[in-house]
PDB file of C-alpha atoms in Angstrom:
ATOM      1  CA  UNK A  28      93.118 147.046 164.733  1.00 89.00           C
ATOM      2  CA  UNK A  29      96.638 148.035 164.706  1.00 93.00           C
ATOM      3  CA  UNK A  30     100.158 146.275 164.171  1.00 93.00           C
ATOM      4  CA  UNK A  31     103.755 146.343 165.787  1.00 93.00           C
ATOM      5  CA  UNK A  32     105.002 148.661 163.051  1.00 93.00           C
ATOM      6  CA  UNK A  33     102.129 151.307 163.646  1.00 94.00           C
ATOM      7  CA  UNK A  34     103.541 150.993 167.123  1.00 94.00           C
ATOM      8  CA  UNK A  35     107.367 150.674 166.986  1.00 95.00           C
ATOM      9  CA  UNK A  36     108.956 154.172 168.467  1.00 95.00           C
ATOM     10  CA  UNK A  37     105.387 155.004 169.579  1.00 96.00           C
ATOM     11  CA  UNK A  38     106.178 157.161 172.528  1.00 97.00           C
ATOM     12  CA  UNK A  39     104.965 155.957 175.684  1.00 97.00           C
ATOM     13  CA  UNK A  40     102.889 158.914 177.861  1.00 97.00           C
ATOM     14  CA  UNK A  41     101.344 158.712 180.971  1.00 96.00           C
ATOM     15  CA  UNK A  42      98.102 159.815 181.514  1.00 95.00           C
ATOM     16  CA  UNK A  43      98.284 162.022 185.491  1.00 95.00           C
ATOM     17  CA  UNK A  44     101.926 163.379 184.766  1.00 95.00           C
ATOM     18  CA  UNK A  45     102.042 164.356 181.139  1.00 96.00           C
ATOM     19  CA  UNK A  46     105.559 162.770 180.287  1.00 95.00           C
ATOM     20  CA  UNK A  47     107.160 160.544 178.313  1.00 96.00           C
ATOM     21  CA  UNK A  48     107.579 157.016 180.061  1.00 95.00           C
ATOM     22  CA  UNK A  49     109.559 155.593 176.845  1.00 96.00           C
ATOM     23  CA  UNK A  50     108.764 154.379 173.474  1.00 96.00           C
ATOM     24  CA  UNK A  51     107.164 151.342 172.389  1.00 96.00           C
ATOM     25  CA  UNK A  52     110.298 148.558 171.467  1.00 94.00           C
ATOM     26  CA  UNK A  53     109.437 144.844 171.446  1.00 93.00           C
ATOM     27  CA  UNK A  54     106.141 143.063 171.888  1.00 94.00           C
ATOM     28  CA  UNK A  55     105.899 140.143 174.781  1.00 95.00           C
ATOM     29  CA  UNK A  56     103.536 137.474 172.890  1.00 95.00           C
ATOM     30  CA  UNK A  57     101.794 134.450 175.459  1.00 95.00           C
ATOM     31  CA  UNK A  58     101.569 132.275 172.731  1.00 95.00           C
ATOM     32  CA  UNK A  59      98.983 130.336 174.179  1.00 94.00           C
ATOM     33  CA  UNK A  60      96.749 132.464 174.261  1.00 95.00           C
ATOM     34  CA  UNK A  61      97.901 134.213 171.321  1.00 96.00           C
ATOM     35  CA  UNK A  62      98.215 137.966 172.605  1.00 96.00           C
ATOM     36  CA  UNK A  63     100.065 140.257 173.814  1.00 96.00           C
ATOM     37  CA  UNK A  64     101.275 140.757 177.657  1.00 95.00           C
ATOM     38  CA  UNK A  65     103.182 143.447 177.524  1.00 96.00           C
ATOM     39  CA  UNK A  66     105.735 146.014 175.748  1.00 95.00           C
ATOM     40  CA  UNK A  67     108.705 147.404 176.151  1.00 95.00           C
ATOM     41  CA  UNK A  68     109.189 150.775 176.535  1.00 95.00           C
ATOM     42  CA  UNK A  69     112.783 151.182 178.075  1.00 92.00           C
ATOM     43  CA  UNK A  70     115.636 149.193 178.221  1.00 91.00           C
ATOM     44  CA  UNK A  71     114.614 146.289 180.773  1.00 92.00           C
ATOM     45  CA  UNK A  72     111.073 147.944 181.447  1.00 95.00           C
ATOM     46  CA  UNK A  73     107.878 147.018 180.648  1.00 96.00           C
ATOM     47  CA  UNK A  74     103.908 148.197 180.672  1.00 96.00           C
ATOM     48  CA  UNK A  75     101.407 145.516 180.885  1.00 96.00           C
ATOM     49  CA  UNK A  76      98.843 144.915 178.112  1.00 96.00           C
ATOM     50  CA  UNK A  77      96.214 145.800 180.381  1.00 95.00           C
ATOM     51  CA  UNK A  78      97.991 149.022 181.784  1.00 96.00           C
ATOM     52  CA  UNK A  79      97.143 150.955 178.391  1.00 96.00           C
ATOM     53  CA  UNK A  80      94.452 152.972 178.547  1.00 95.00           C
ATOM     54  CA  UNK A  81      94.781 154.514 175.212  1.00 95.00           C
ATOM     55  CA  UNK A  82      96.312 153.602 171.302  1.00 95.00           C
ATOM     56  CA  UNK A  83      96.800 156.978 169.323  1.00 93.00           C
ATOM     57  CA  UNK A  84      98.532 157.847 165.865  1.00 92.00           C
ATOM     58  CA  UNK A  85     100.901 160.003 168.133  1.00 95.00           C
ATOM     59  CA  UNK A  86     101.057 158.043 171.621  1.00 96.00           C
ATOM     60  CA  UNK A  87     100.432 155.335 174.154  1.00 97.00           C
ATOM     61  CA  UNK A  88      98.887 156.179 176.712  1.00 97.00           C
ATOM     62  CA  UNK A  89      98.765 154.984 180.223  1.00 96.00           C
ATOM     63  CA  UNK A  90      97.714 155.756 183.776  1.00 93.00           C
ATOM     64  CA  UNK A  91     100.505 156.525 185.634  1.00 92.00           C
ATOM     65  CA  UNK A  92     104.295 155.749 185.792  1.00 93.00           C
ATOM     66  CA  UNK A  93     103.891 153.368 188.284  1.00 94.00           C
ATOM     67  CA  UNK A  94     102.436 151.028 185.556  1.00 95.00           C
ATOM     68  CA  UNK A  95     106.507 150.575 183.855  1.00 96.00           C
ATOM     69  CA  UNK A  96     107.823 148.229 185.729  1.00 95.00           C
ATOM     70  CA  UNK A  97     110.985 145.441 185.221  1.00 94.00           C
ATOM     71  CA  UNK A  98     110.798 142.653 183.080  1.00 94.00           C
ATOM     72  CA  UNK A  99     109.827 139.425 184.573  1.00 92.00           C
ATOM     73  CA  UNK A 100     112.852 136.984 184.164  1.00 92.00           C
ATOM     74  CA  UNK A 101     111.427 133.815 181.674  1.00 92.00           C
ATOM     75  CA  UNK A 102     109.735 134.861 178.618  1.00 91.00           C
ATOM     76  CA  UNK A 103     109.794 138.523 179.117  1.00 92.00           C
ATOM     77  CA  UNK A 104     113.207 139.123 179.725  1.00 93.00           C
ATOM     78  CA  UNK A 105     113.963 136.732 176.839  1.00 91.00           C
ATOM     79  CA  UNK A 106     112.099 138.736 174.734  1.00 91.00           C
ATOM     80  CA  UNK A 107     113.614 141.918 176.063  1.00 91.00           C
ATOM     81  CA  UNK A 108     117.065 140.226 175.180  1.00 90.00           C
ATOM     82  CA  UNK A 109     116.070 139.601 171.430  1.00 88.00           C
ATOM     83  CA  UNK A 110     115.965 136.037 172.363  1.00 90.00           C
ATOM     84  CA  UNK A 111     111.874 136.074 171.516  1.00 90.00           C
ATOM     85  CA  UNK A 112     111.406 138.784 169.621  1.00 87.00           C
ATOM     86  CA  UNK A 113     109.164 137.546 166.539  1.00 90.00           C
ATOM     87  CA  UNK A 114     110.199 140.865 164.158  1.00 89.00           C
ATOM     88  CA  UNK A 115     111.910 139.498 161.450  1.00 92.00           C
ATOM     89  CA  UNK A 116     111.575 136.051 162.483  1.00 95.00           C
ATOM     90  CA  UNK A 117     111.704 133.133 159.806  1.00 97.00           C
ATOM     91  CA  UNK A 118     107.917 131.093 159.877  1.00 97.00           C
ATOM     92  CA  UNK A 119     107.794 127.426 160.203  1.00 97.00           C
ATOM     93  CA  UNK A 120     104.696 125.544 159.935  1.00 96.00           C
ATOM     94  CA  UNK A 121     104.551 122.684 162.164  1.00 95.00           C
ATOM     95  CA  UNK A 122     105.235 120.830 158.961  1.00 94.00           C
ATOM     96  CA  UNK A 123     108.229 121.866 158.053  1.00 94.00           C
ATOM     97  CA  UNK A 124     107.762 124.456 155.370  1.00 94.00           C
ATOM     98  CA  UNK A 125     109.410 128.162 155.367  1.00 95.00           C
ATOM     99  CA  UNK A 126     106.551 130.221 154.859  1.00 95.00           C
ATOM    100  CA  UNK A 127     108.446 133.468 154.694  1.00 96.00           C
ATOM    101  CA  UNK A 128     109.777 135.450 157.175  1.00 97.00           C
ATOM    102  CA  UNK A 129     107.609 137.980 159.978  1.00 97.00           C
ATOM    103  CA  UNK A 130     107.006 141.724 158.754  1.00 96.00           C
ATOM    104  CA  UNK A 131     104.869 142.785 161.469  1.00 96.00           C
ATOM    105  CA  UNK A 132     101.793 141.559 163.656  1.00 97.00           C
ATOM    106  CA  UNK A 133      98.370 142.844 163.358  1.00 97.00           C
ATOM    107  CA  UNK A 134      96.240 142.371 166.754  1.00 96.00           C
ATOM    108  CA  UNK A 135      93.499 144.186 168.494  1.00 96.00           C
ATOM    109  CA  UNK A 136      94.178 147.581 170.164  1.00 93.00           C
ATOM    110  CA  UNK A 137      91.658 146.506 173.279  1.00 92.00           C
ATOM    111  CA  UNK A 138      92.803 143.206 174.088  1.00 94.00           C
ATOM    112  CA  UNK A 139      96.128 142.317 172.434  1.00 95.00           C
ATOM    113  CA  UNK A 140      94.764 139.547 170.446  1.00 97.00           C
ATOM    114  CA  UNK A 141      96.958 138.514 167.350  1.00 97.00           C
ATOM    115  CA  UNK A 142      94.475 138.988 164.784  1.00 97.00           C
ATOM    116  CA  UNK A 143      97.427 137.845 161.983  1.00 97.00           C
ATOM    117  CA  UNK A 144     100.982 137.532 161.542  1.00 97.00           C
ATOM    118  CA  UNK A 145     102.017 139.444 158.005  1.00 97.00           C
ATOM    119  CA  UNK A 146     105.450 137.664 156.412  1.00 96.00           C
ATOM    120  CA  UNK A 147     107.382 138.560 153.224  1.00 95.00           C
ATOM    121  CA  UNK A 148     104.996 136.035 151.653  1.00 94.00           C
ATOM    122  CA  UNK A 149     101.647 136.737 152.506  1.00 94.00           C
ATOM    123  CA  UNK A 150      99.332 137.109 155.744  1.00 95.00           C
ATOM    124  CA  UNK A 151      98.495 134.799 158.566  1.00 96.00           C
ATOM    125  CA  UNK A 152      95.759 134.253 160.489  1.00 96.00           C
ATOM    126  CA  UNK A 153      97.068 134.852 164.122  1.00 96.00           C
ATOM    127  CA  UNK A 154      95.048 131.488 165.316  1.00 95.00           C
ATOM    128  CA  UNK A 155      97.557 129.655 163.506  1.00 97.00           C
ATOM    129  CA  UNK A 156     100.649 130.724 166.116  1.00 97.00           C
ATOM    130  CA  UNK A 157     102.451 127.688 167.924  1.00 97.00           C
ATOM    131  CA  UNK A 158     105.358 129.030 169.001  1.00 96.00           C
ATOM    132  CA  UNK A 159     108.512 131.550 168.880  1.00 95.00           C
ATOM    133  CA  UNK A 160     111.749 130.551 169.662  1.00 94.00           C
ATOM    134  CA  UNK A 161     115.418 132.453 169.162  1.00 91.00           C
ATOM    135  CA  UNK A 162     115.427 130.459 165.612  1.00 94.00           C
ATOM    136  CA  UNK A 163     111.825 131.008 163.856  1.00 96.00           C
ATOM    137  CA  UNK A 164     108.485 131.043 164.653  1.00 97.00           C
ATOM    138  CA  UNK A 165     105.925 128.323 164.756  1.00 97.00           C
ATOM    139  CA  UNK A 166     102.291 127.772 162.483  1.00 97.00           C
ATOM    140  CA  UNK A 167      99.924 125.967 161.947  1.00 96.00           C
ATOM    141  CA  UNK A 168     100.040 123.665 158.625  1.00 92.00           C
ATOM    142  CA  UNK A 169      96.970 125.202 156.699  1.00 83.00           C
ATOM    143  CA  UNK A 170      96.133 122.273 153.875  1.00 74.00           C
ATOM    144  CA  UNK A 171      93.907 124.480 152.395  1.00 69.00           C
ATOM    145  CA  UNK A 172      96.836 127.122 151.632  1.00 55.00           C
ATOM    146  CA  UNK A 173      99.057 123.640 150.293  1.00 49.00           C
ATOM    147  CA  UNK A 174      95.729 123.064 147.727  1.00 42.00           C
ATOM    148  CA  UNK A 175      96.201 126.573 146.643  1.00 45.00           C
ATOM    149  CA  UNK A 176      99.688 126.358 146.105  1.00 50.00           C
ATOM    150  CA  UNK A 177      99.054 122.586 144.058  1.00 45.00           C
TER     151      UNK A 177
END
């Protein structure tokens, strides 16, 4: 497992030319299906999830440089524009209540799974993701955390 801060400024290396392609920036989340699609790695370019072969303590790696491409207009290019961006986000749960405000994302180096979504108030089980919008992001009411907090 790692998490968006491991990987902010990451640089970005491909694999058959041995150079820096950029640096890892924002994450593009399909919330949905609760992963990650892409990064950025430039301003207005991209890698796809699936494009990166390799998650080091000094580098992401992928094949080739033909794998950075430009951002699909929608959701990535929103996210590209800040507009999506979850970092630093305020957390909603679908019942109303602030529950703190995003500090980073763990997921799952191999598939891009959001394994939880860590807040200035505690950790999140990445299931729990609804939405993210330019305003806040969000969860899943858990009534077992409300019991906890009776």
């Amino acid at each position: 497992m790692t998490s968006w801060r491991a990987l902010k400024g990451t640089k970005v290396m491909s694999k058959a030319s041995a150079e820096k392609v950029g640096s890892v920036d924002r994450l593009v989340i399909d919330v949905g299906a609760r992963r990650i699609t892409a990064v950025q790695v430039a301003k207005g370019d991209v890698v796809a999830w699936e494009a990166i072969s390799g998650i080091g303590d000094d580098a992401v790696i992928i094949d080739d440089r033909a794998s950075v491409r430009s951002a699909a207009e929608g959701r990535e290019a929103r996210t590209l524009k800040g507009d999506l961006d979850i970092a630093g986000r305020r957390v909603l749960s679908d019942t109303g209540n602030l529950l703190g405000h995003v500090d980073d994302v763990e997921l799952d180096e191999a598939t891009g799974t959001i394994e939880a979504i860590v807040t200035d108030q505690g950790r999140l089980d990445g299931d729990r993701l609804r939405a993210i919008g330019s305003w806040c992001v969000v969860v899943a009411h858990d009534p077992d955390h409300a019991a906890r907090q009776a």
